[in-house]
Amino acid sequence: MTSPAPSKAAPADKETHKPSNFLRQIIEKDLAEGTYASRRWGGSPGDAAHHAAGQPDPAKVRLRFPPEPNGYLHVGHAKSICLNFGLARDYEGVCHLRFDDTNPEKEDTEYVDSIKDAVQWLGFDWHNKGASGEENNLYQASDYFDFMYRAAEYLIESGNAYVDEQSAEEMRHNRGDFGHPGTNSPFRGRTPAENLARFREMRDGKLADGAAVLRAKIDMASPNINMRDPAIYRIRRAHHHNTGDKWCIYPMYTFAHPVEDALEQITHSICTLEFEDQRPFYDWLLDRLAEGKLIATPHPRQYEFARLNLTYVLTSKRKLAQLVNEKRVSGWDDPRMPTIVGLRRRGYTPEAIQLFAERIGVTKSDSWIDYSTLEGSLRDTLDPIAPRAMAVLDPVKLVLTNWDEVMGAGKLDDCSAPVHPHHEDMSKRQFKIGKEVWIERTDYEQTPPKGFFRLFPPHINASKQAIAGSKVRLKYGHVIECTGAVKDANGKVTEVHATLIPDTKSGTPGSDAIKVKGVITWVGVNDAVEVEVRLYDRLFSVEHPGTGDKDFLDELNADSLKTVTAYVEPSLTNVPAGTRFQFERHGYFVTDLVDHQIGGEGKPVFNRVTGMKDSFSK
């Protein structure tokens, strides 16, 4: 019995209504006005001449998802993946997966592989149909280093860039601030020939790391500090995972990113709001390169949207790495982590994350999304497909003291239940009831509070009235009447006792003759499967961790993980890792992708994905 496998993101049905947002409106306007209709595509990224020799681009729009391979992607990246690949799908375009690998000291092929896996697991792909067959739109910025160097030399030769040899401290001081204009570098007046020679010395390793940078020559008095001659190349002797030791100078991200977009013929470059102030430089750079006929026109345009701010979640790569390095969590794939690998191990589905991304929408203003929205998307996708099962997470033994007399000594009675209450085609699950069953410890109260409809013994209430022991139904089984409990020397209940009421088995004639208010779940002692259950909750105890003066490590939720030994029904004996279930009454659970074992010395391991409803804030 397994849950259905995640499906790939299907092409948008033309009849399906998609909620509008400002990005969709921009794309639809550009399509209506034919803004990019004249574009040509050379079959692969390239300069103006390369694309001019190509065919009209079969893709109506080209978008990209450009992660830096310096860590594991998190739920915020998942929103961006769904947005970019989803828009490309909906508007008959393509979306490129591009690795912005311009920072060799922090990048690793481990992260490259994890990013590719995350994109595909979410239901998307970078393989697209092109004019001459399938296109593999998987790229990396380092493949364009030769062109970037060529573009840098062009900027120098055209008087739009210069080599600055001020110290880092001098550059910071001379940059000015929001209230004061910057001061021109003493090296700003060099001739293009002098700058070109010095830049080639940087390239050839004749200058030390940090001795010089190449800067765009724009306006040191600009009110936008990002336009005050930003650095576009620095010296960095570092081994690159793709280009090796070929380069000792590397482009800055703000320079590389627009160049990458232009070479890939991106139409709409969608990024988060923190890049809004960088847009003037994005346009300035591409305008200069277009003037020199280095890139095709019309060139890409950048648009910004609000990043995902999710309550009870941190998405800082540095802080997430600290949690891993200090072993506050078990790794990047710890089910409490907001990483895509963590969400996947927790039991989230691609469909749930896509639904979440659609529900929260796209805006240009920052706001907080409550974590319950993410959990609600998961419940709404799991409820229609998750097989049901019974589990007892805090077990105490229930003994039916008259079982032998009513049913026969040692007899086990067959019970059944639907695998899913709304899918008859998923058949039935089978289990047995006998004299002893496991029930939840919280299902028994010696002195029941008002409104308690589960198990309690005969007692005298506060009004001096004699109250009979409660009658409840063991779900899918018989009606029983509680007679009391056995306790140890510390007063802890070790056994609950009850009597079986004959002829009340679910599904048999007359079984509903006795009406009860309480129904409890159970697992038969005879055929129960002992398992480890990890009860995961939110990693942080406050809505906005990492803000204010408090150390985010002091805001960790001490109850974010509780591990218990539990019992589940026999239908879960041989389920593979990654299988999701609804444990009736408790919520949604998944067999752990790493530690779950069937047979041998190991044991089955289930993770709680989410409860039946949001109870964290209560």
Coordinates of C-alpha atoms in Angstrom, one line a residue:
M1 CA 0.0 0.0 0.0
T2 CA 1.7 3.2 -1.2
S3 CA 0.8 6.7 -1.8
P4 CA 0.8 7.9 -5.4
A5 CA 4.1 9.1 -6.8
P6 CA 4.5 12.8 -7.3
S7 CA 3.6 13.9 -10.8
K8 CA 5.5 16.2 -13.1
A9 CA 4.1 19.7 -13.4
A10 CA 1.6 19.4 -16.2
P11 CA 1.3 22.0 -19.0
A12 CA -1.2 24.6 -18.1
D13 CA -4.7 23.9 -19.3
K14 CA -5.8 26.9 -21.4
E15 CA -9.2 26.8 -19.6
T16 CA -7.6 26.9 -16.2
H17 CA -7.8 30.3 -14.6
K18 CA -4.5 31.5 -13.1
P19 CA -4.6 34.3 -10.5
S20 CA -3.3 37.4 -12.1
N21 CA -0.3 39.4 -10.7
F22 CA 1.9 42.2 -11.8
L23 CA 4.4 39.8 -13.5
R24 CA 1.7 38.1 -15.5
Q25 CA 0.4 41.5 -16.5
I26 CA 3.9 42.6 -17.7
I27 CA 4.4 39.4 -19.7
E28 CA 0.9 39.6 -21.3
K29 CA 1.5 43.2 -22.2
D30 CA 4.8 42.4 -23.8
L31 CA 3.3 39.5 -25.7
A32 CA 0.4 41.7 -26.9
E33 CA 2.8 44.5 -28.1
G34 CA 5.3 42.1 -29.6
T35 CA 8.1 43.5 -27.5
Y36 CA 10.3 40.4 -28.0
A37 CA 8.7 39.1 -31.2
S38 CA 11.8 39.9 -33.3
R39 CA 14.2 37.9 -31.1
R40 CA 16.3 35.2 -32.7
W41 CA 17.8 32.2 -30.9
G42 CA 21.1 30.7 -32.0
G43 CA 20.2 27.3 -30.3
S44 CA 22.5 28.1 -27.3
P45 CA 23.6 31.2 -25.4
G46 CA 25.9 33.5 -27.3
D47 CA 26.6 37.1 -28.4
A48 CA 24.8 39.2 -30.9
A49 CA 26.3 37.6 -33.9
H50 CA 25.6 34.1 -32.6
H51 CA 21.9 34.8 -32.2
A52 CA 21.6 36.8 -35.5
A53 CA 22.6 33.7 -37.3
G54 CA 19.9 31.7 -35.6
Q55 CA 16.2 31.2 -36.2
P56 CA 13.2 33.2 -34.7
D57 CA 13.0 32.1 -31.1
P58 CA 10.2 29.5 -30.8
A59 CA 9.9 30.4 -27.1
K60 CA 7.5 33.3 -26.5
V61 CA 9.3 34.1 -23.3
R62 CA 12.6 33.0 -21.7
L63 CA 13.0 33.1 -18.0
R64 CA 15.7 31.7 -15.7
F65 CA 16.2 30.4 -12.2
P66 CA 19.8 31.4 -11.3
P67 CA 20.9 30.0 -7.9
E68 CA 24.4 30.3 -6.6
P69 CA 25.8 26.8 -5.9
N70 CA 27.0 27.7 -2.4
G71 CA 24.4 25.9 -0.3
Y72 CA 21.1 23.9 -0.2
L73 CA 18.0 25.6 -1.6
H74 CA 15.2 26.5 0.9
V75 CA 11.5 27.2 0.7
G76 CA 12.1 30.8 -0.5
H77 CA 14.0 29.3 -3.5
A78 CA 11.1 26.9 -4.0
K79 CA 8.8 29.9 -4.5
S80 CA 11.1 31.3 -7.1
I81 CA 11.4 28.0 -8.9
C82 CA 7.6 27.6 -9.1
L83 CA 7.3 31.2 -10.2
N84 CA 9.9 31.2 -13.0
F85 CA 9.3 27.7 -14.4
G86 CA 5.5 28.1 -13.9
L87 CA 5.4 31.4 -15.9
A88 CA 7.5 29.9 -18.7
R89 CA 5.1 26.9 -18.8
D90 CA 2.0 29.1 -18.8
Y91 CA 3.2 31.4 -21.6
E92 CA 4.6 28.9 -24.0
G93 CA 8.2 29.8 -23.1
V94 CA 11.2 28.1 -21.5
C95 CA 13.0 28.5 -18.2
H96 CA 16.7 28.0 -17.9
L97 CA 18.5 26.6 -14.9
R98 CA 21.7 28.6 -14.5
F99 CA 24.3 28.3 -11.9
D100 CA 25.7 31.7 -10.9
D101 CA 29.1 30.3 -10.1
T102 CA 31.1 33.5 -9.9
N103 CA 32.4 33.0 -6.3
P104 CA 34.7 30.0 -6.5
E105 CA 35.6 29.9 -2.8
K106 CA 32.1 29.1 -1.6
E107 CA 30.9 26.8 -4.4
D108 CA 30.8 23.1 -4.7
T109 CA 29.5 20.4 -7.1
E110 CA 27.6 18.9 -4.1
Y111 CA 25.4 22.0 -4.2
V112 CA 25.1 21.8 -8.0
D113 CA 23.7 18.3 -7.8
S114 CA 21.4 19.1 -4.9
I115 CA 19.9 22.1 -6.8
K116 CA 19.3 20.0 -10.0
D117 CA 17.6 17.4 -7.8
A118 CA 15.4 20.0 -6.1
V119 CA 14.2 21.5 -9.3
Q120 CA 13.2 18.1 -10.8
W121 CA 11.7 16.9 -7.5
L122 CA 9.4 20.0 -7.5
G123 CA 8.1 18.9 -10.9
F124 CA 10.1 21.0 -13.3
D125 CA 12.8 20.5 -15.9
W126 CA 15.2 22.6 -18.0
H127 CA 15.0 20.3 -21.0
N128 CA 12.7 22.1 -23.6
K129 CA 11.6 21.6 -27.2
G130 CA 13.5 24.0 -29.5
A131 CA 13.4 24.7 -33.2
S132 CA 15.9 22.0 -33.9
G133 CA 14.9 19.5 -31.3
E134 CA 15.3 19.2 -27.6
E135 CA 17.3 22.0 -25.8
N136 CA 19.2 21.3 -22.6
N137 CA 18.8 24.7 -21.0
L138 CA 21.2 24.0 -18.2
Y139 CA 23.9 26.6 -18.0
Q140 CA 26.6 28.0 -15.7
A141 CA 28.0 31.5 -15.5
S142 CA 31.5 30.2 -15.7
D143 CA 30.9 29.1 -19.2
Y144 CA 30.6 32.8 -20.1
F145 CA 33.8 34.0 -18.5
D146 CA 35.5 34.5 -21.8
F147 CA 32.7 36.7 -23.1
M148 CA 32.6 38.6 -19.8
Y149 CA 36.3 39.3 -20.1
R150 CA 35.7 40.5 -23.6
A151 CA 32.8 42.7 -22.4
A152 CA 35.1 44.2 -19.7
E153 CA 37.7 45.1 -22.3
Y154 CA 35.1 46.7 -24.4
L155 CA 33.9 48.9 -21.5
I156 CA 37.5 49.9 -20.9
E157 CA 38.2 50.7 -24.6
S158 CA 34.9 52.7 -24.8
G159 CA 35.8 54.8 -21.7
N160 CA 33.2 53.1 -19.5
A161 CA 35.5 51.3 -17.1
Y162 CA 38.8 51.8 -15.3
V163 CA 41.2 50.0 -13.1
D164 CA 41.2 51.4 -9.5
E165 CA 44.1 50.7 -7.2
Q166 CA 42.8 52.4 -4.1
S167 CA 42.7 50.3 -0.9
A168 CA 39.4 48.8 0.1
E169 CA 39.2 51.3 2.9
E170 CA 39.9 54.2 0.6
M171 CA 37.2 53.1 -1.8
R172 CA 34.6 52.8 1.0
H173 CA 35.5 56.2 2.3
N174 CA 35.4 57.9 -1.1
R175 CA 32.1 56.2 -2.0
G176 CA 30.2 58.7 0.2
D177 CA 26.9 57.9 1.7
F178 CA 23.2 58.7 1.2
G179 CA 23.7 62.2 2.3
H180 CA 27.0 62.9 0.6
P181 CA 28.3 62.3 -3.0
G182 CA 31.3 60.2 -3.6
T183 CA 34.8 61.4 -4.5
N184 CA 36.4 60.4 -7.8
S185 CA 39.2 57.9 -7.5
P186 CA 42.7 59.4 -8.4
F187 CA 42.9 56.5 -10.9
R188 CA 39.7 57.5 -12.7
G189 CA 41.4 59.7 -15.2
R190 CA 43.6 57.1 -16.7
T191 CA 43.4 56.6 -20.5
P192 CA 41.7 53.6 -22.0
A193 CA 45.0 52.3 -23.1
E194 CA 46.5 52.6 -19.6
N195 CA 43.5 50.9 -18.1
L196 CA 43.5 48.1 -20.7
A197 CA 47.2 47.3 -20.0
R198 CA 46.6 47.3 -16.2
F199 CA 43.6 45.1 -16.5
R200 CA 45.6 42.6 -18.6
E201 CA 48.2 42.6 -15.8
M202 CA 45.4 41.7 -13.4
R203 CA 44.3 38.9 -15.7
D204 CA 47.9 37.6 -16.1
G205 CA 48.4 37.4 -12.3
K206 CA 50.9 40.2 -12.1
L207 CA 49.0 42.0 -9.3
A208 CA 48.3 40.7 -5.8
D209 CA 44.8 39.8 -4.6
G210 CA 43.0 43.0 -3.5
A211 CA 45.6 45.2 -5.2
A212 CA 43.2 46.5 -7.9
V213 CA 39.6 46.2 -9.1
L214 CA 38.0 47.1 -12.4
R215 CA 35.2 49.6 -11.9
A216 CA 32.4 50.8 -14.2
K217 CA 32.8 54.5 -14.9
I218 CA 29.3 56.0 -14.2
D219 CA 28.7 58.8 -11.7
M220 CA 30.2 59.2 -8.2
A221 CA 27.6 61.8 -7.4
S222 CA 24.6 59.5 -8.2
P223 CA 21.9 59.4 -5.6
N224 CA 21.9 55.7 -6.1
I225 CA 25.1 54.5 -4.4
N226 CA 25.1 51.4 -6.6
M227 CA 25.8 53.6 -9.6
R228 CA 28.9 55.2 -8.0
D229 CA 31.4 53.4 -10.1
P230 CA 30.6 49.8 -8.9
A231 CA 33.3 47.2 -9.0
I232 CA 32.9 44.7 -11.8
Y233 CA 36.1 42.5 -11.6
R234 CA 38.3 41.6 -8.7
I235 CA 41.5 39.6 -8.3
R236 CA 40.9 36.3 -6.6
R237 CA 43.4 33.4 -6.8
A238 CA 41.0 30.6 -6.1
H239 CA 40.4 27.2 -7.7
H240 CA 37.0 27.1 -9.5
H241 CA 35.1 23.9 -9.6
N242 CA 34.4 24.3 -13.3
T243 CA 37.2 26.4 -14.8
G244 CA 39.9 25.2 -12.5
D245 CA 42.9 27.6 -12.3
K246 CA 42.3 29.3 -15.7
W247 CA 41.4 32.6 -14.1
C248 CA 42.7 34.6 -11.3
I249 CA 40.2 37.4 -11.8
Y250 CA 36.5 36.9 -11.4
P251 CA 33.5 39.1 -12.3
M252 CA 31.3 40.5 -9.6
Y253 CA 27.8 39.2 -9.4
T254 CA 26.2 42.5 -10.3
F255 CA 28.2 42.5 -13.6
A256 CA 27.9 38.9 -14.4
H257 CA 24.2 38.5 -13.9
P258 CA 22.9 40.9 -16.6
V259 CA 25.5 39.6 -19.0
E260 CA 24.3 36.0 -18.4
D261 CA 20.7 37.1 -19.0
A262 CA 21.7 38.8 -22.3
L263 CA 23.7 35.8 -23.6
E264 CA 20.8 33.5 -22.8
Q265 CA 18.2 35.8 -24.5
I266 CA 16.2 36.1 -21.3
T267 CA 13.2 38.3 -21.8
H268 CA 12.0 38.8 -18.2
S269 CA 14.7 38.6 -15.5
I270 CA 12.7 38.1 -12.3
C271 CA 14.5 38.6 -8.9
T272 CA 13.7 39.6 -5.4
L273 CA 13.3 43.2 -4.1
E274 CA 16.8 43.5 -2.7
F275 CA 18.0 43.8 -6.3
E276 CA 15.7 46.7 -7.1
D277 CA 18.5 49.3 -6.5
Q278 CA 20.7 47.3 -8.8
R279 CA 18.3 47.6 -11.7
P280 CA 19.7 51.0 -13.0
F281 CA 23.2 49.3 -13.3
Y282 CA 21.6 46.3 -15.0
D283 CA 20.1 48.5 -17.6
W284 CA 23.2 50.7 -17.9
L285 CA 25.5 47.8 -18.5
L286 CA 23.3 46.1 -21.1
D287 CA 22.7 49.5 -22.9
R288 CA 26.5 49.9 -23.2
L289 CA 27.0 46.3 -24.5
A290 CA 24.2 46.8 -26.9
E291 CA 25.7 50.0 -28.2
G292 CA 28.9 48.0 -28.9
K293 CA 26.8 45.3 -30.7
L294 CA 28.1 42.7 -28.3
I295 CA 24.7 41.5 -27.2
A296 CA 21.4 41.1 -29.1
T297 CA 18.5 43.5 -28.8
P298 CA 16.0 44.0 -27.4
H299 CA 17.9 43.0 -24.2
P300 CA 16.4 41.6 -21.0
R301 CA 14.6 43.7 -18.5
Q302 CA 14.7 43.1 -14.7
Y303 CA 11.6 42.9 -12.5
E304 CA 11.5 42.5 -8.8
F305 CA 9.0 40.8 -6.4
A306 CA 8.9 40.4 -2.7
R307 CA 10.8 37.5 -1.3
L308 CA 9.1 34.9 0.9
N309 CA 9.0 35.8 4.6
L310 CA 7.6 32.8 6.5
T311 CA 6.9 32.9 10.2
Y312 CA 8.8 30.6 12.5
V313 CA 11.4 30.1 9.7
L314 CA 14.9 31.4 9.0
T315 CA 16.2 31.4 5.4
S316 CA 19.6 33.0 6.0
K317 CA 22.1 30.6 4.4
R318 CA 24.7 31.6 6.9
K319 CA 22.4 30.9 9.9
L320 CA 21.2 27.7 8.4
A321 CA 24.8 26.6 7.9
Q322 CA 25.5 27.5 11.6
L323 CA 22.6 25.2 12.7
V324 CA 24.2 22.4 10.7
N325 CA 27.8 23.0 11.7
E326 CA 27.0 23.3 15.4
K327 CA 24.8 20.1 15.2
R328 CA 21.7 21.9 16.4
V329 CA 20.0 19.8 13.6
S330 CA 21.1 16.5 12.1
G331 CA 22.0 18.0 8.7
W332 CA 20.7 20.1 5.8
D333 CA 18.0 17.4 5.3
D334 CA 16.8 17.5 8.9
P335 CA 13.0 17.5 8.6
R336 CA 12.8 20.7 10.7
M337 CA 15.0 22.6 8.3
P338 CA 13.3 24.9 5.7
T339 CA 15.6 23.5 3.0
I340 CA 13.9 21.7 0.1
V341 CA 15.7 18.5 1.1
G342 CA 14.5 19.0 4.6
L343 CA 10.9 19.6 3.5
R344 CA 11.1 16.5 1.3
R345 CA 12.3 14.3 4.1
R346 CA 9.7 15.8 6.4
G347 CA 7.1 14.5 4.0
Y348 CA 6.1 17.5 2.0
T349 CA 5.0 16.9 -1.6
P350 CA 5.9 18.8 -4.8
E351 CA 2.2 19.5 -5.3
A352 CA 1.9 21.0 -1.8
I353 CA 4.7 23.4 -2.4
Q354 CA 3.4 24.4 -5.8
L355 CA 0.0 25.0 -4.2
F356 CA 1.6 27.0 -1.5
A357 CA 3.4 29.2 -4.0
E358 CA 0.2 29.8 -5.9
R359 CA -1.8 30.7 -2.8
I360 CA 0.7 33.2 -1.4
G361 CA 0.9 35.0 -4.8
V362 CA 3.4 37.5 -6.1
T363 CA 3.6 41.1 -4.8
K364 CA 6.0 44.0 -4.8
S365 CA 5.7 44.7 -1.1
D366 CA 7.2 42.7 1.8
S367 CA 4.8 40.9 4.1
W368 CA 4.8 37.8 6.4
I369 CA 3.1 34.6 5.5
D370 CA 2.0 32.5 8.4
Y371 CA 3.5 29.0 8.6
S372 CA 0.0 27.5 8.8
T373 CA -0.5 28.5 5.2
L374 CA 2.3 26.1 4.2
E375 CA 0.9 23.3 6.4
G376 CA -2.6 23.9 5.1
S377 CA -1.4 23.5 1.5
L378 CA 0.1 20.2 2.5
R379 CA -3.0 18.9 4.2
D380 CA -5.1 19.9 1.2
T381 CA -2.9 17.9 -1.2
L382 CA -2.5 14.8 1.1
D383 CA -6.0 14.4 2.3
P384 CA -7.3 13.2 -1.1
I385 CA -4.5 10.7 -1.7
A386 CA -3.0 9.6 1.7
P387 CA -3.8 6.0 2.8
R388 CA -5.3 5.8 6.3
A389 CA -4.0 3.8 9.2
M390 CA -4.3 3.5 12.9
A391 CA -1.4 4.2 15.2
V392 CA -1.0 4.6 19.0
L393 CA 1.8 7.0 19.8
D394 CA 1.6 7.0 23.7
P395 CA 0.4 3.4 24.3
V396 CA -1.2 1.9 27.4
K397 CA -2.6 -1.6 27.3
L398 CA -6.4 -2.1 27.3
V399 CA -7.6 -5.5 28.6
L400 CA -11.1 -6.7 27.7
T401 CA -11.7 -8.8 30.8
N402 CA -14.7 -10.7 29.5
W403 CA -13.2 -11.5 26.0
D404 CA -12.6 -15.2 26.7
E405 CA -16.2 -15.7 27.9
V406 CA -17.8 -13.7 25.0
M407 CA -15.5 -14.5 22.1
G408 CA -13.6 -17.6 23.2
A409 CA -10.2 -18.1 24.8
G410 CA -7.4 -17.0 22.6
K411 CA -9.7 -16.1 19.7
L412 CA -8.8 -13.2 17.4
D413 CA -11.6 -11.4 15.6
D414 CA -11.0 -10.1 12.0
C415 CA -11.6 -6.3 11.4
S416 CA -11.3 -4.2 8.3
A417 CA -11.3 -0.6 7.3
P418 CA -11.1 1.4 4.1
V419 CA -7.6 2.3 2.9
H420 CA -9.2 5.7 2.0
P421 CA -12.7 6.7 3.0
H422 CA -13.4 8.3 -0.4
H423 CA -11.6 5.8 -2.7
E424 CA -13.3 2.4 -2.7
D425 CA -10.8 1.3 -5.4
M426 CA -8.0 1.5 -2.8
S427 CA -9.6 -1.6 -1.2
K428 CA -9.5 -2.5 2.5
R429 CA -6.9 -2.9 5.2
Q430 CA -7.1 -5.9 7.5
F431 CA -6.2 -6.3 11.2
K432 CA -7.3 -8.3 14.2
I433 CA -8.8 -7.5 17.6
G434 CA -8.2 -9.7 20.7
K435 CA -8.3 -9.6 24.4
E436 CA -5.6 -7.0 24.6
V437 CA -5.2 -3.9 22.5
W438 CA -3.1 -0.7 22.6
I439 CA -4.8 2.6 23.2
E440 CA -3.6 6.2 23.7
R441 CA -2.9 7.0 27.3
T442 CA -4.9 10.2 27.0
D443 CA -8.0 8.1 26.2
Y444 CA -8.4 7.2 29.8
E445 CA -9.2 9.5 32.7
Q446 CA -9.8 8.4 36.3
T447 CA -11.9 11.5 36.9
P448 CA -13.1 12.8 33.6
P449 CA -13.4 16.5 32.9
K450 CA -16.6 17.9 31.5
G451 CA -17.1 16.9 27.9
F452 CA -14.8 13.9 28.0
F453 CA -16.4 11.1 26.0
R454 CA -13.6 8.5 26.0
L455 CA -12.8 5.9 28.7
F456 CA -13.5 6.5 32.4
P457 CA -14.5 4.1 35.2
P458 CA -17.7 4.2 37.4
H459 CA -17.3 7.0 39.8
I460 CA -19.2 9.5 42.0
N461 CA -19.3 13.0 40.4
A462 CA -19.1 16.4 42.1
S463 CA -22.8 16.3 42.6
K464 CA -22.6 13.0 44.5
Q465 CA -24.2 11.2 41.6
A466 CA -23.1 7.6 40.7
I467 CA -21.8 7.6 37.1
A468 CA -21.4 4.4 35.2
G469 CA -18.2 3.6 33.3
S470 CA -18.2 5.1 29.9
K471 CA -19.1 3.2 26.7
V472 CA -17.0 3.8 23.6
R473 CA -16.5 2.2 20.3
L474 CA -13.1 0.8 19.3
K475 CA -13.0 2.2 15.8
Y476 CA -13.9 -0.5 13.2
G477 CA -14.4 -2.9 16.1
H478 CA -16.7 -3.4 19.1
V479 CA -18.4 -1.2 21.8
I480 CA -16.8 -1.6 25.2
E481 CA -17.6 -0.4 28.7
C482 CA -14.8 0.8 31.0
T483 CA -14.5 -0.8 34.4
G484 CA -11.3 0.7 35.8
A485 CA -7.5 0.7 35.6
V486 CA -4.4 -0.8 37.2
K487 CA -1.8 1.6 38.5
D488 CA 1.8 1.2 39.6
A489 CA 3.3 2.4 42.9
N490 CA 3.6 6.0 41.5
G491 CA 0.0 6.1 40.5
K492 CA 0.7 5.7 36.8
V493 CA -1.9 3.8 34.8
T494 CA -0.3 0.5 33.5
E495 CA -3.5 -1.2 32.2
V496 CA -7.0 0.0 31.4
H497 CA -9.8 -2.6 31.9
A498 CA -13.1 -2.8 30.1
T499 CA -15.8 -5.3 29.1
L500 CA -16.8 -6.2 25.6
I501 CA -20.5 -5.6 24.8
P502 CA -21.6 -8.5 22.6
D503 CA -23.0 -8.1 19.1
T504 CA -21.7 -4.6 18.6
K505 CA -19.0 -5.1 16.0
S506 CA -18.9 -2.5 13.3
G507 CA -20.6 -3.5 10.1
T508 CA -22.6 -6.4 11.6
P509 CA -26.4 -6.4 12.1
G510 CA -27.5 -4.6 15.2
S511 CA -24.1 -3.1 15.8
D512 CA -25.5 0.4 16.2
A513 CA -28.1 -0.7 18.8
I514 CA -26.0 0.9 21.5
K515 CA -25.3 4.6 20.9
V516 CA -22.0 6.0 22.1
K517 CA -20.5 9.4 22.0
G518 CA -16.9 8.3 22.0
V519 CA -14.9 6.5 19.3
I520 CA -11.2 5.7 19.9
T521 CA -8.4 4.4 17.8
W522 CA -6.4 1.3 18.8
V523 CA -4.0 -1.3 17.6
G524 CA -4.2 -5.0 18.5
V525 CA -1.4 -6.3 20.7
N526 CA -1.3 -9.5 18.7
D527 CA -0.5 -8.0 15.3
A528 CA 0.8 -4.5 16.2
V529 CA 4.1 -3.3 14.6
E530 CA 6.5 -1.5 16.9
V531 CA 7.9 1.6 15.2
E532 CA 9.9 4.7 16.0
V533 CA 7.9 7.9 15.5
R534 CA 9.6 11.3 15.3
L535 CA 7.2 14.0 16.3
Y536 CA 8.5 17.1 14.5
D537 CA 7.3 20.6 15.1
R538 CA 8.4 24.1 14.2
L539 CA 12.2 24.6 14.7
F540 CA 11.7 28.1 16.3
S541 CA 9.4 29.1 19.1
V542 CA 8.9 32.7 17.9
E543 CA 7.3 34.1 14.8
H544 CA 10.3 36.1 13.6
P545 CA 13.5 34.4 14.7
G546 CA 16.7 36.2 14.2
T547 CA 15.3 39.7 14.5
G548 CA 15.9 42.2 17.2
D549 CA 18.6 41.8 19.8
K550 CA 18.1 38.2 20.7
D551 CA 20.4 35.4 19.5
F552 CA 18.5 33.2 17.1
L553 CA 19.9 30.1 18.7
D554 CA 18.1 31.1 21.9
E555 CA 14.8 31.1 20.0
L556 CA 15.0 27.4 19.0
N557 CA 11.9 25.4 20.0
A558 CA 13.0 22.9 22.7
D559 CA 10.0 20.7 21.7
S560 CA 10.7 20.7 17.9
L561 CA 11.5 17.0 18.1
K562 CA 10.2 14.2 20.3
T563 CA 10.9 10.6 19.6
V564 CA 8.5 7.9 20.8
T565 CA 8.1 4.2 20.5
A566 CA 4.7 3.6 19.0
Y567 CA 2.5 0.8 17.6
V568 CA 0.9 0.8 14.2
E569 CA -1.5 -1.5 12.5
P570 CA -0.1 -4.5 10.4
S571 CA -0.9 -2.9 7.1
L572 CA 2.2 -0.8 7.6
T573 CA 4.6 -3.8 8.0
N574 CA 6.5 -3.5 4.7
V575 CA 5.9 0.0 3.4
P576 CA 8.9 1.6 1.6
A577 CA 10.6 4.8 2.6
G578 CA 9.0 8.0 1.6
T579 CA 5.4 6.6 1.9
R580 CA 2.9 9.0 3.3
F581 CA -0.1 8.2 5.5
Q582 CA -2.8 9.8 7.6
F583 CA -2.7 8.3 11.0
E584 CA -6.3 8.6 11.9
R585 CA -6.8 11.3 14.5
H586 CA -3.1 12.2 14.8
G587 CA -2.2 13.8 11.4
Y588 CA 0.0 13.0 8.4
F589 CA 3.1 10.9 8.7
V590 CA 5.8 9.6 6.3
T591 CA 8.3 6.8 6.5
D592 CA 11.7 8.4 6.8
L593 CA 13.8 8.6 3.6
V594 CA 17.1 7.8 5.5
D595 CA 16.5 5.8 8.6
H596 CA 13.4 3.8 7.8
Q597 CA 14.1 0.0 7.6
I598 CA 12.1 -3.1 6.9
G599 CA 13.3 -6.2 8.6
G600 CA 16.7 -6.9 10.0
E601 CA 18.1 -5.1 13.0
G602 CA 16.6 -1.7 12.1
K603 CA 13.0 -0.6 12.7
P604 CA 10.4 1.3 10.8
V605 CA 10.7 5.1 11.3
F606 CA 7.9 7.5 10.7
N607 CA 8.1 11.3 10.7
R608 CA 5.2 13.5 11.6
V609 CA 4.6 15.8 8.7
T610 CA 1.8 17.8 10.2
G611 CA -1.1 17.5 12.5
M612 CA -4.8 17.2 11.5
K613 CA -5.1 20.9 12.1
D614 CA -2.9 23.8 13.2
S615 CA -2.4 23.6 17.0
F616 CA 1.0 25.3 17.4
S617 CA -0.3 28.7 18.3
K618 CA -2.9 27.3 20.8

